[in-house]
mmCIF file of C-alpha atoms in Angstrom:
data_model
loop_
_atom_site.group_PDB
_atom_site.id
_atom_site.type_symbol
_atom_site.label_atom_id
_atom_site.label_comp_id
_atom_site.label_asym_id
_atom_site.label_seq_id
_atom_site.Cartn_x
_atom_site.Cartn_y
_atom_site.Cartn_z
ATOM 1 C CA UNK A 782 103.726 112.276 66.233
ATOM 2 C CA UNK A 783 102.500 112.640 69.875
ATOM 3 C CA UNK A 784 103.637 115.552 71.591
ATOM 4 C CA UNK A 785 106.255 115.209 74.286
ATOM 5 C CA UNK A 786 106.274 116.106 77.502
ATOM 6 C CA UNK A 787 107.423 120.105 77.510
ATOM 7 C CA UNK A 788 110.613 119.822 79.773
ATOM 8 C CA UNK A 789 111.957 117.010 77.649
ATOM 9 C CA UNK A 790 112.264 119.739 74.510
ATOM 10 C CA UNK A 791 115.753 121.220 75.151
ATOM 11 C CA UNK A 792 117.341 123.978 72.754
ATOM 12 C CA UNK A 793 119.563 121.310 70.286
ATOM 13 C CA UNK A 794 117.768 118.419 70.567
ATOM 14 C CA UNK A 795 114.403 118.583 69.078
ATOM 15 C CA UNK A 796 115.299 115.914 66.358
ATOM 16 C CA UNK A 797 115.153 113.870 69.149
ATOM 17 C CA UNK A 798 111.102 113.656 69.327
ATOM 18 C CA UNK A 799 110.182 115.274 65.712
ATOM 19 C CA UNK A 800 112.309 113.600 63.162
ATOM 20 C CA UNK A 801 114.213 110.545 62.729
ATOM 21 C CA UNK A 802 117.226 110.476 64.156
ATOM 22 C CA UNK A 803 120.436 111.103 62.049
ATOM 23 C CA UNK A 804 123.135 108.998 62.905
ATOM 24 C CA UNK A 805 126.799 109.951 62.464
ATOM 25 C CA UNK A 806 128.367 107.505 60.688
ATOM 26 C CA UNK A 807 131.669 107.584 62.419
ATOM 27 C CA UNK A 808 129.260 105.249 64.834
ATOM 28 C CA UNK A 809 128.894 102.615 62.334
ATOM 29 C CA UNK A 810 132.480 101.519 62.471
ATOM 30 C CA UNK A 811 134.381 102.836 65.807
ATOM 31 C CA UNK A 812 133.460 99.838 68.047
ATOM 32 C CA UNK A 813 136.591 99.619 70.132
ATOM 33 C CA UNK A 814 136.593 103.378 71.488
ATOM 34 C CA UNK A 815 137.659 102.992 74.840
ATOM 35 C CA UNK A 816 134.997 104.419 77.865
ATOM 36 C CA UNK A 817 136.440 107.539 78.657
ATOM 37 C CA UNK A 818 136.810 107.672 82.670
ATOM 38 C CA UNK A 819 136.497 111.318 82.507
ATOM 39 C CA UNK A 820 132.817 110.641 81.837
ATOM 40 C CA UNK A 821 132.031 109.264 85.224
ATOM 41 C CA UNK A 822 133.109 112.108 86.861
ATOM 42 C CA UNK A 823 131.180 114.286 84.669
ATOM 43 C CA UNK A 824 128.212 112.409 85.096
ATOM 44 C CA UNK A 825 128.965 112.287 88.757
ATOM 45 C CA UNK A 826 128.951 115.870 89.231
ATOM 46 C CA UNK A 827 126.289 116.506 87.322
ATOM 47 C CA UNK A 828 123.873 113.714 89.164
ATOM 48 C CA UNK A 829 125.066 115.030 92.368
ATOM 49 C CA UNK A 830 123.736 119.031 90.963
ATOM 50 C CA UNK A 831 120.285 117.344 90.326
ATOM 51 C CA UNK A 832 119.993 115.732 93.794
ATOM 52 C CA UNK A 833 120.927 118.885 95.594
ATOM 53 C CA UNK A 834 118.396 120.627 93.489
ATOM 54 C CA UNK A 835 115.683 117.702 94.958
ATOM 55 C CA UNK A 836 116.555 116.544 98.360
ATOM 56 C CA UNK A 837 118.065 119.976 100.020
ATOM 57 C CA UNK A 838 114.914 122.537 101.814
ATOM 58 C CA UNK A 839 112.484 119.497 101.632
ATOM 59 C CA UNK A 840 109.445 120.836 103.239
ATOM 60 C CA UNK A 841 111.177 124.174 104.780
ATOM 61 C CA UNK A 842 107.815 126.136 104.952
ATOM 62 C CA UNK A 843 105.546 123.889 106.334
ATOM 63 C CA UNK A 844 108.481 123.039 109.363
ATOM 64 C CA UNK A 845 109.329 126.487 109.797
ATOM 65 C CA UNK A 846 113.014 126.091 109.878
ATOM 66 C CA UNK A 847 115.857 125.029 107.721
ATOM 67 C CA UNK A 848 116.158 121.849 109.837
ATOM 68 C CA UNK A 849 112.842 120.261 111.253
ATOM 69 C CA UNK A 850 112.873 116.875 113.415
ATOM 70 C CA UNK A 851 116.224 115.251 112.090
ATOM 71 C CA UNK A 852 115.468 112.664 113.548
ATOM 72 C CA UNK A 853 112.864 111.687 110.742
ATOM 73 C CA UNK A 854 112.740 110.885 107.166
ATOM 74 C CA UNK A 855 112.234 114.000 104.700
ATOM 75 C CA UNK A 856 113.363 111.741 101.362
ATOM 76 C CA UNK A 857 112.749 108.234 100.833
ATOM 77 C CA UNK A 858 113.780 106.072 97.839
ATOM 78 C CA UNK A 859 111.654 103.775 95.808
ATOM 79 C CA UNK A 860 114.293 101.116 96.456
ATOM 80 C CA UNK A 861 114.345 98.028 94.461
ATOM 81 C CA UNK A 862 117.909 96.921 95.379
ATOM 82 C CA UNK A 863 118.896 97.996 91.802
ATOM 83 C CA UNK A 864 121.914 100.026 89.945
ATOM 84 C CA UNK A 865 119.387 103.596 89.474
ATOM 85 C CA UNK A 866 117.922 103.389 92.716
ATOM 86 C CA UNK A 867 121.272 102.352 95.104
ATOM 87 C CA UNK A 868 123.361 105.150 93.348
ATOM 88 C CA UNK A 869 120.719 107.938 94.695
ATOM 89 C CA UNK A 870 120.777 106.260 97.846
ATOM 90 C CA UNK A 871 124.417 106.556 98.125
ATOM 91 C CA UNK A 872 124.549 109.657 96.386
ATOM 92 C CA UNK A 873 122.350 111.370 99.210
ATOM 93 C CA UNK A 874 124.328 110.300 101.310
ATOM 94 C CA UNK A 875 126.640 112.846 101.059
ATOM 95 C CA UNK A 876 124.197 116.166 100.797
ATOM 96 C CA UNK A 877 121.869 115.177 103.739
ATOM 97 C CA UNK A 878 122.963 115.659 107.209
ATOM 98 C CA UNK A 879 124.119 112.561 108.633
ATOM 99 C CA UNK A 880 121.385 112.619 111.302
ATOM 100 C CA UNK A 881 118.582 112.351 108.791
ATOM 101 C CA UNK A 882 117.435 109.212 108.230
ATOM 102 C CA UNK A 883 116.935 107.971 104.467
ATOM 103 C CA UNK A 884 114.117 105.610 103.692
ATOM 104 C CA UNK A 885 114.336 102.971 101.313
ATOM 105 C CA UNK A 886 110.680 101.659 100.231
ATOM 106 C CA UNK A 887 111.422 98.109 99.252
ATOM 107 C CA UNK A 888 107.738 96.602 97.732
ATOM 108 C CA UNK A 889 107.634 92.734 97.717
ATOM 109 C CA UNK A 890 104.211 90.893 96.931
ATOM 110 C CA UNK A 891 102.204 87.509 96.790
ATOM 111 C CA UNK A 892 101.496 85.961 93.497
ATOM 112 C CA UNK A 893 99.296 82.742 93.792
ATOM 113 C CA UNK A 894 100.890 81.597 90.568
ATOM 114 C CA UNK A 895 104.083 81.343 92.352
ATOM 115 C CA UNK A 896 103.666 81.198 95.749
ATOM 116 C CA UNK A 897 100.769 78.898 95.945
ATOM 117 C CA UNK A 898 102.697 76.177 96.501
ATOM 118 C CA UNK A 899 105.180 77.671 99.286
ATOM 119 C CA UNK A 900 105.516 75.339 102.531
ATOM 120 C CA UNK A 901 103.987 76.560 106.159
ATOM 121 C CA UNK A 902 106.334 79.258 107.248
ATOM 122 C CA UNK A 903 107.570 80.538 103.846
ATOM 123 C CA UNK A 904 107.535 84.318 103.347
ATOM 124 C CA UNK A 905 106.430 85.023 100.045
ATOM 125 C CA UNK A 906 107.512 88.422 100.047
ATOM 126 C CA UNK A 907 111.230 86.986 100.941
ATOM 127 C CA UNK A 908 111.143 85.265 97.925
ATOM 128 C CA UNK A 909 110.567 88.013 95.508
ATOM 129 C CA UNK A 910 113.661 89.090 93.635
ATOM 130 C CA UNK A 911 113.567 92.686 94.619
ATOM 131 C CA UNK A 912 113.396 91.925 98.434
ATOM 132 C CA UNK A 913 116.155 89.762 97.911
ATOM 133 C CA UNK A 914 118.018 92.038 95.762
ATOM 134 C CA UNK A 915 116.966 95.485 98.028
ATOM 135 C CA UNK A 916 118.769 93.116 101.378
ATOM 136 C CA UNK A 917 121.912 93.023 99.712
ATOM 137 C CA UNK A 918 122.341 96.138 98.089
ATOM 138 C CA UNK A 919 120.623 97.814 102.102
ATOM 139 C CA UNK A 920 123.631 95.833 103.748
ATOM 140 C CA UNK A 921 126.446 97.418 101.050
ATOM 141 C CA UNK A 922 125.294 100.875 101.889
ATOM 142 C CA UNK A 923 125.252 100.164 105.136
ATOM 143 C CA UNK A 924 128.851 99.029 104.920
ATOM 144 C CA UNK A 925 130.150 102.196 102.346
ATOM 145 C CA UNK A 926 128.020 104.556 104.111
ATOM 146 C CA UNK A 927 128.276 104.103 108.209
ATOM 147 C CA UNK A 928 126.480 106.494 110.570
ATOM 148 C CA UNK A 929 123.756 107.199 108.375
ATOM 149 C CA UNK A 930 120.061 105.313 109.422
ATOM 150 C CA UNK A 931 119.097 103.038 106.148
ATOM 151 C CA UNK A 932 115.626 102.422 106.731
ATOM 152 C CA UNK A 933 114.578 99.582 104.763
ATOM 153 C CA UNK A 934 111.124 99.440 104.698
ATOM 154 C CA UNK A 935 109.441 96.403 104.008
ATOM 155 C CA UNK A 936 106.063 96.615 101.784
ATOM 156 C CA UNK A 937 104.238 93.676 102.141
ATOM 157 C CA UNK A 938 101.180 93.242 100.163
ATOM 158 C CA UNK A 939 99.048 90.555 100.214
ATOM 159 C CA UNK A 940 97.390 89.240 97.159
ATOM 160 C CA UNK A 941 93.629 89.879 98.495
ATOM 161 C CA UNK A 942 94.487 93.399 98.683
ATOM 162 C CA UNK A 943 96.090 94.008 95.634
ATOM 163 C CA UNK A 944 92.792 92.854 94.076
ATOM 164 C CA UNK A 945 90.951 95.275 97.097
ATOM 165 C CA UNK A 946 92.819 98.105 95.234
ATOM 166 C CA UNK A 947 92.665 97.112 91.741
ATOM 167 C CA UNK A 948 89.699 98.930 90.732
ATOM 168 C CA UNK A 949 91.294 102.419 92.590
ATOM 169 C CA UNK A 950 95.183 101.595 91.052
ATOM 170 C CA UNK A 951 93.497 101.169 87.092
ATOM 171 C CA UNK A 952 91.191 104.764 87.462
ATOM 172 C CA UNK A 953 94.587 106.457 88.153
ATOM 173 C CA UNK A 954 96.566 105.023 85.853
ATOM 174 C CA UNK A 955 94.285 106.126 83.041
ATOM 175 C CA UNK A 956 94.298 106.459 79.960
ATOM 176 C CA UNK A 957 96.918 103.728 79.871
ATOM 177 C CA UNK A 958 95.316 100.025 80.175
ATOM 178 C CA UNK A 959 97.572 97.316 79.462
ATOM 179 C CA UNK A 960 98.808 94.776 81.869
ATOM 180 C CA UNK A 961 101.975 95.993 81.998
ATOM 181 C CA UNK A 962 100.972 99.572 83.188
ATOM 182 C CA UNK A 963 98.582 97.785 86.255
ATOM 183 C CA UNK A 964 101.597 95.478 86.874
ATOM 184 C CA UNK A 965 104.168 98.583 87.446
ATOM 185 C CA UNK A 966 101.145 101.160 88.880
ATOM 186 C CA UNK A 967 100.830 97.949 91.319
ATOM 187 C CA UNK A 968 104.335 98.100 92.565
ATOM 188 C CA UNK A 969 104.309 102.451 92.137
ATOM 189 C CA UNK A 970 101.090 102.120 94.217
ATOM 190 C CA UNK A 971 101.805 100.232 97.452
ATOM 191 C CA UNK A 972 105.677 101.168 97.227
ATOM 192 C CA UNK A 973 104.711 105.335 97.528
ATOM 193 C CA UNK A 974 102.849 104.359 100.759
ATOM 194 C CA UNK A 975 105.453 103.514 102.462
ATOM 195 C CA UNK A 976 103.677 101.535 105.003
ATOM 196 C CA UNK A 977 105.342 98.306 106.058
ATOM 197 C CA UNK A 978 107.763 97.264 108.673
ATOM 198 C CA UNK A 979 111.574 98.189 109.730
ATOM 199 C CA UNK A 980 113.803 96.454 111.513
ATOM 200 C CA UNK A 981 116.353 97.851 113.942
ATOM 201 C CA UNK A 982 118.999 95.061 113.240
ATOM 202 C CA UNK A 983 118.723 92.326 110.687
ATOM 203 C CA UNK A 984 117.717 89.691 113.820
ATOM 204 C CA UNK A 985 115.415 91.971 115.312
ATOM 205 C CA UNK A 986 111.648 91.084 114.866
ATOM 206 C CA UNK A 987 109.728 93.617 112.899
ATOM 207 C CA UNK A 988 108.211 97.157 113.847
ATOM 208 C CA UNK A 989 105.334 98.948 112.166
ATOM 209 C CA UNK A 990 105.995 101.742 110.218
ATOM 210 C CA UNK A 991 104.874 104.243 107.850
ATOM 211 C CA UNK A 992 107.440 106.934 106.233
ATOM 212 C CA UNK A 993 107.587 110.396 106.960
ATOM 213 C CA UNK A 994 108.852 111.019 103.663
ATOM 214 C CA UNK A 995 106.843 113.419 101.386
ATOM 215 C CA UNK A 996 109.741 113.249 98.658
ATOM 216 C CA UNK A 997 110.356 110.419 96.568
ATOM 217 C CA UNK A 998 113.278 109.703 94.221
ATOM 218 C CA UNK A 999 112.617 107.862 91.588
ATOM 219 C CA UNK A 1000 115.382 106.296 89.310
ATOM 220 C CA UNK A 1001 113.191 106.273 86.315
ATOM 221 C CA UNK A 1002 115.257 107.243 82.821
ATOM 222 C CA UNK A 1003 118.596 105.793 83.826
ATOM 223 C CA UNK A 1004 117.935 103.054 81.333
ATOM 224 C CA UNK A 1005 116.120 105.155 78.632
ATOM 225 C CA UNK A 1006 119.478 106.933 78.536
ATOM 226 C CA UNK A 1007 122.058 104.222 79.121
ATOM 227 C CA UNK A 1008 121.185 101.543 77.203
ATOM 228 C CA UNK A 1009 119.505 99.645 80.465
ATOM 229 C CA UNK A 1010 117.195 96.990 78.394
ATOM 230 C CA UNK A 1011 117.762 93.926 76.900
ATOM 231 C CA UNK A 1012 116.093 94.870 73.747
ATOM 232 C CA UNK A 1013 119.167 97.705 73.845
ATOM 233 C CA UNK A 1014 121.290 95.071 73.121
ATOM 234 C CA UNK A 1015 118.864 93.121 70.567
ATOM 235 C CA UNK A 1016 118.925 96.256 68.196
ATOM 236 C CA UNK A 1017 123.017 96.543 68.432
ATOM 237 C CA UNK A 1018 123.083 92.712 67.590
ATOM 238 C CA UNK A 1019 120.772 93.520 64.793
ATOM 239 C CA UNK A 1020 121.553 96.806 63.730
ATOM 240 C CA UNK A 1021 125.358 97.875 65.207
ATOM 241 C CA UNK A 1022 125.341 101.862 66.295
ATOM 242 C CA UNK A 1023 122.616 102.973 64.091
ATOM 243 C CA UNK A 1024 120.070 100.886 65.255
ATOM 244 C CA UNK A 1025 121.122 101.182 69.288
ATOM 245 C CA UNK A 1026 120.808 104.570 68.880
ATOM 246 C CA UNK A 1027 117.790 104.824 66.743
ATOM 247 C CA UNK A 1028 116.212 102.379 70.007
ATOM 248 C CA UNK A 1029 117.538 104.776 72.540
ATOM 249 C CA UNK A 1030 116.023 107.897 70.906
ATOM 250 C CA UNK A 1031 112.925 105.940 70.729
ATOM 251 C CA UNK A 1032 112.682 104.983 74.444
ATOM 252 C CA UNK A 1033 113.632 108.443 75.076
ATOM 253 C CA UNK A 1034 111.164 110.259 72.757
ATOM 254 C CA UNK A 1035 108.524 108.953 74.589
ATOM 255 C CA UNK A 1036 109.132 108.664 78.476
ATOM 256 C CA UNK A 1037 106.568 111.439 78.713
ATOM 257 C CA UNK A 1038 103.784 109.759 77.144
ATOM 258 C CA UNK A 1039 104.304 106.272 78.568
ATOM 259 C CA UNK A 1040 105.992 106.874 81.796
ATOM 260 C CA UNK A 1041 105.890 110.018 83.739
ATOM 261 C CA UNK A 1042 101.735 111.052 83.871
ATOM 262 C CA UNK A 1043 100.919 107.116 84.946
ATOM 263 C CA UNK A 1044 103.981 107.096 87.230
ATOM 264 C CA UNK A 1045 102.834 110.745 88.426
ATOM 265 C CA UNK A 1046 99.011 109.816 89.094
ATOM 266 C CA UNK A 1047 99.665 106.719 90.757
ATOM 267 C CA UNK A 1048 102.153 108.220 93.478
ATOM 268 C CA UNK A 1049 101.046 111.162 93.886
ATOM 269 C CA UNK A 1050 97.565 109.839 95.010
ATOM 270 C CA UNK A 1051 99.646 108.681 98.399
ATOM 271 C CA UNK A 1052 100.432 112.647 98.850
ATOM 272 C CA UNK A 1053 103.305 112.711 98.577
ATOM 273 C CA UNK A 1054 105.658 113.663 95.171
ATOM 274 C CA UNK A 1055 108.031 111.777 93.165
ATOM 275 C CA UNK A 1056 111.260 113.220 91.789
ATOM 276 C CA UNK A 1057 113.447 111.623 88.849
ATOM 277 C CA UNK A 1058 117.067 112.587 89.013
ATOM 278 C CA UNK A 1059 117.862 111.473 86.067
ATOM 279 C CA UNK A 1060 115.442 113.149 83.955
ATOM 280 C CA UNK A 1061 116.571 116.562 85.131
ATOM 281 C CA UNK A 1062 117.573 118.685 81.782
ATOM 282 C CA UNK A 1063 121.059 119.621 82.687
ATOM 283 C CA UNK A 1064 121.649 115.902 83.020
ATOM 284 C CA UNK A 1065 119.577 114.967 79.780
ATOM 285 C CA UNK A 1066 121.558 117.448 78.061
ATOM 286 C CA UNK A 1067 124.764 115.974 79.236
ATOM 287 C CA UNK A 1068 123.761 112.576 78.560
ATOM 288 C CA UNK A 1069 122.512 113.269 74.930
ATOM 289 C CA UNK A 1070 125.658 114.857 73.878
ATOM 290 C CA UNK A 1071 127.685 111.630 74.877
ATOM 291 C CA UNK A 1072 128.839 109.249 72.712
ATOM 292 C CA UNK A 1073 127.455 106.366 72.867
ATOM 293 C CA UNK A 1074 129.769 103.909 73.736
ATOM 294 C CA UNK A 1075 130.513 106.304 76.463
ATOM 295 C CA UNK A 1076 127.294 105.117 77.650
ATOM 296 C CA UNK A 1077 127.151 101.856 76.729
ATOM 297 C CA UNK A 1078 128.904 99.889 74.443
ATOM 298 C CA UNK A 1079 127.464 96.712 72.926
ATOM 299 C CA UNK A 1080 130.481 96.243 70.844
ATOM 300 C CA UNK A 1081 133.150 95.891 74.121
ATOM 301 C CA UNK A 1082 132.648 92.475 75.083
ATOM 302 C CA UNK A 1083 132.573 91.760 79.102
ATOM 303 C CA UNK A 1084 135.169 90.153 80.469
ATOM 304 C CA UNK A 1085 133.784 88.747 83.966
ATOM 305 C CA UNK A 1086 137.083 87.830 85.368
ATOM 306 C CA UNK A 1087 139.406 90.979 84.419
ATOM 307 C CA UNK A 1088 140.208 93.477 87.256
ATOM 308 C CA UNK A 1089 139.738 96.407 84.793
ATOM 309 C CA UNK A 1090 136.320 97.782 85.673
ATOM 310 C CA UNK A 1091 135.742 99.033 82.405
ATOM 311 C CA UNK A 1092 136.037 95.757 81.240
ATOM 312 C CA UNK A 1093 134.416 93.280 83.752
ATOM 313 C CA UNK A 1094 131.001 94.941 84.246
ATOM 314 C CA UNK A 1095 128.696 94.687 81.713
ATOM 315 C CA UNK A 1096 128.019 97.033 78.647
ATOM 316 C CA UNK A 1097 124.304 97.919 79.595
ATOM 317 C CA UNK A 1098 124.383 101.436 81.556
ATOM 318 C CA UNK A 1099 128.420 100.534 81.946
ATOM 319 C CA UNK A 1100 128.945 104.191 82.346
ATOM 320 C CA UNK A 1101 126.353 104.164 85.755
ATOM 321 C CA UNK A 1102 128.150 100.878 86.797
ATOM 322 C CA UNK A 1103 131.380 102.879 86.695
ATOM 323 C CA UNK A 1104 130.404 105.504 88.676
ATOM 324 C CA UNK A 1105 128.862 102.811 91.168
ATOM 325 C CA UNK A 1106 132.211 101.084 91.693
ATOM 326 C CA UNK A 1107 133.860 105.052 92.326
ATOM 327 C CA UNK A 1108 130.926 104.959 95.032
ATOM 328 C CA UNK A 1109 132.027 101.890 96.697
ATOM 329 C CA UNK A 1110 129.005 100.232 95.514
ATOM 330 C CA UNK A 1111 131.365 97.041 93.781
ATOM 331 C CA UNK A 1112 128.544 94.353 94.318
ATOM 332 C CA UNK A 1113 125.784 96.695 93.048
ATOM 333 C CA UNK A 1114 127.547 98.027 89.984
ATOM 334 C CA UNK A 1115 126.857 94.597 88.412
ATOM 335 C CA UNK A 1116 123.352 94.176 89.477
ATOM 336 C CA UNK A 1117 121.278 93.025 86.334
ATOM 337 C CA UNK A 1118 118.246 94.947 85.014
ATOM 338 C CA UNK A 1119 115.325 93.530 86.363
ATOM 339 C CA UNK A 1120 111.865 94.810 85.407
ATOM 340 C CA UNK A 1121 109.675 96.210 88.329
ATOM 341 C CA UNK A 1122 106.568 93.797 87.986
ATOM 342 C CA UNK A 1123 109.032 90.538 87.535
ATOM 343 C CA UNK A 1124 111.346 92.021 90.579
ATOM 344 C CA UNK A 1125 108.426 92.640 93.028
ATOM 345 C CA UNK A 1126 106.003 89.987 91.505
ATOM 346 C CA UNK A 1127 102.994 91.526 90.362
ATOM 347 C CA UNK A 1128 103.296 90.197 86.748
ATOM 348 C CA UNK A 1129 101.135 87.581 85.891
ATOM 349 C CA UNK A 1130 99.724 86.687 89.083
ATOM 350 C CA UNK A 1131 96.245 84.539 87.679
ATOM 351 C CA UNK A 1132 98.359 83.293 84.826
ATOM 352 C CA UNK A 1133 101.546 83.116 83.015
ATOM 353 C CA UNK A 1134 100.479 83.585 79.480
ATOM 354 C CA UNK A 1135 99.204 86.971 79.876
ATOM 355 C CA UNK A 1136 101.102 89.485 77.494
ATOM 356 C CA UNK A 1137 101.986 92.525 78.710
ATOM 357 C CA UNK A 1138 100.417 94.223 75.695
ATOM 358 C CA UNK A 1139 96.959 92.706 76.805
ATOM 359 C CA UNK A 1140 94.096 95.220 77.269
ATOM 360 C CA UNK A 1141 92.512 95.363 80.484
ATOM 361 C CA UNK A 1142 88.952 95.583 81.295
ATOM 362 C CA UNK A 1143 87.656 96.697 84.523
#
């Protein structure tokens, strides 16, 4: 097997990446075990830990002091409008001073396979589902979280110079070479920039801006842990327990080696760093030792019109859509999963039967 990424090797869990996972068999038949609330809270505290630990003394020794210009961004959010990404918003929120702005880098761009056809006056990048979705979920933090400056910033990026930068975005993402990877190092790319417009209010016209933010959360490994994809749900329907957890061990096992160096190369190239919450090891650690339908249970059908929380919002990541509804975050916590390169549109853009799996050439 590949070796894993060092910091994902924790004392108690190396069957994790080097053998097959065992699977206790009390799984197999307890499909009604209730989601214990006392999770979220656990979770909560613990997520809250890992920010501190990566948004607090942001760039002390090159300001000289412990506060800087307040008045500007420090930490920014790759902001998709999404469960992962709106809880860190909200959660920093409450361990940055409120006269710090936060940054959210919302990436939208033209596809000629779907926009070609757009009448005279049509945004493009107002059409992509991640603009659309990053809107809504800017104006509900706005709501839950007043006084704070939300800076939505809008990434625009035309087609003719995503193809200007395709040649640069493929030599960092290296060694990988699929279209998948240059459709997500796309969207890593341009969104790490963080050059694109704000707006003061929603009506106001648009102001050029680039963020000041050298710190980038990222909310990569929420679904690796929480059951976040559909094919999550596929292996319960095929399998039950054993096989959902056999496919969550598996996206797990190899974050490092598909994930984290591409992600790392591509941003980093903007200068500026990218932190993942999630994947910090006290949270790992308390994430592997939960049950699973603690997490997310396949087995607990949804029930769209009860009041009960635990009930209403669907099983995938239930246990982060929980502790989004504690936040205030009601319309977010049932946000679908939505893929980066189908959210800001750089999948497919010369044609729609390209497989992901397809190997690029330069």
């Amino acid at each position: 097997m590949t070796r894993q990424h060092p910091s994902f090797l924790l004392p108690g869990y190396h069957t994790v990446f080097r053998t097959k996972p065992k699977v206790p068999r009390f799984l197999s038949i307890s499909n009604e075990a209730p989601l214990d609330l006392g999770v979220v809270e656990r979770l909560r505290t613990a997520l809250d830990k890992s920010l501190r630990l990566r948004t607090q003394h942001v760039r002390e020794a090159i300001s000289g002091s412990q506060t800087g210009d307040s008045s500007k961004a420090r930490v920014a959010v790759l902001f998709s409008g999404g469960l992962d990404c709106t809880i860190l918003a909200r959660m920093c929120h409450d361990l940055l001073p409120l006269s710090e702005p936060v940054d959210l880098l919302n990436v939208a761009f033209e596809n000629p396979r779907i926009h070609s056809q757009l009448d005279p006056g049509v945004s493009p990048y107002e059409l992509c589902p991640d603009r659309i979705t990053g809107r809504s979920s800017h104006t509900e933090l706005v709501e839950t979280c007043p006084g704070r400056m939300w800076q939505f910033v809008e990434v625009n990026v035309p087609y003719t110079e995503t193809q200007a930068n395709r040649s640069a975005v493929m030599t960092l993402m290296h060694p990988h070479n699929t279209e998948m990877d240059l459709s997500i190092s796309f969207a890593l790319y341009f969104a790490s920039r963080g050059a694109g417009t704000v707006r003061k209010r929603n009506d106001a016209p648009p102001e050029i801006y680039t963020t000041t933010a050298h710190v980038l959360l990222s909310g990569l490994g929420a679904d690796e842990l929480f059951g976040g994809y559909q094919r999550h749900d596929t292996a319960f329907a095929r399998r039950g327990y054993p096989g959902l957890i056999e496919e969550l061990q598996l996206d797990f096992s190899r974050l490092g080696k598909r994930n984290l160096g591409r992600d790392d190369r591509v941003i980093s190239n903007s200068g500026r760093e990218v932190r993942f919450p999630f994947l910090d090891e006290d949270f790992i650690a308390l994430a592997l030792r939960l049950h699973v339908t603690a997490k997310c249970d396949f087995g607990v059908a949804q029930v769209v019109d009860s009041e009960d929380p635990t009930r209403s919002l669907e099983p995938a990541k239930r246990a982060l859509r929980l502790l989004a509804w504690q936040l205030g975050m009601k319309k977010v916590s049932a946000e679908k999963k939505r893929a980066i390169q189908f959210g800001a549109r750089t999948a497919k853009m010369e044609t729609g039967k390209t497989k992901g799996t397809h190997v690029l050439s330069q």
